[in-house]
Amino acid sequence: MRFDPTAQQQSGGSNWAGYVTQGSFTKVTGSWTEPHVVCHSKNDMFAPWVGLDGWGSHTVEQAGVQTDCSSGSPVRTAWYEMYPAPPVYWQDPVSEGDSMTASVTSDGAGGYSLALTNNTKGWTEHVKKTLQAKNVSAEAVIESPNQAYPEFDSVRFTQVTVDGGSMDAMAPQALPSGGYTPGPLLNGSFTIQSGSSYPQSGNPYPQSGNPYPQSGNPYPQSGNPYPQSGNPYPQSGSPYPQSGSPYPQSGNLYAPRY
């Protein structure tokens, strides 16, 4: 898959969905499961991958699996890339449902080690390359260069670490793309779903307070909302409580989502 850091920066992350963190990092690792894919166009293409650089730099060192719909059906191919050099494809088999693990490691002097493992089929590819790069970011994302994503339910990343620590401890930034949105990142795991309205952290509902007034009654506390003459309700008393609220006075009607 040809990655274009210039387009990435100009589009504000529109061709990536997932998480990126900025800093001087030397290693990123992550796992995912290849999803069921439906092709709607021969232009559809996407890839889950992990890598260093590309966010705030014009190089990227990455490894992942590309799904290409140019034949009319999804075809998966393992690959790595040391951009601006073109991608290099491995011929090992990858299928729907396969568990994949990728890692990219920098030696700090221009040397990089890239590895991709198919945990389901039991193969591993490993390559060492050199590139004068900045090592200014680490990411675990899905990408479609033109946002021409095929249809899939979700991609779940797990065990995403940066320099040996869980990525959620590295002030990560969530990126949506092409209708796909990452859910909360927790203990190195997150799920990217189509049309998801996940908040990136916290609860979509307020954590404190009630959407209804916390004190008082939404109905008048005295008197009757209906006229005192010609009222179908009794003249004394109101069908509504004279004190208190039919709604809870504290807490949230909505349970925390996460």
PDB file of C-alpha atoms in Angstrom, residues 213-215 247-251:
ATOM      1  CA  PRO A 213     -33.638  19.277  36.952  1.00  0.00           C
ATOM      2  CA  GLN A 214     -31.928  18.143  40.140  1.00  0.00           C
ATOM      3  CA  SER A 215     -34.348  19.960  42.399  1.00  0.00           C
ATOM      4  CA  TYR A 247     -37.648  11.808  37.972  1.00  0.00           C
ATOM      5  CA  PRO A 248     -34.698  10.762  40.180  1.00  0.00           C
ATOM      6  CA  GLN A 249     -33.347  13.685  42.170  1.00  0.00           C
ATOM      7  CA  SER A 250     -29.730  12.592  41.850  1.00  0.00           C
ATOM      8  CA  GLY A 251     -27.665  10.377  39.640  1.00  0.00           C
TER       9      GLY A 251
END
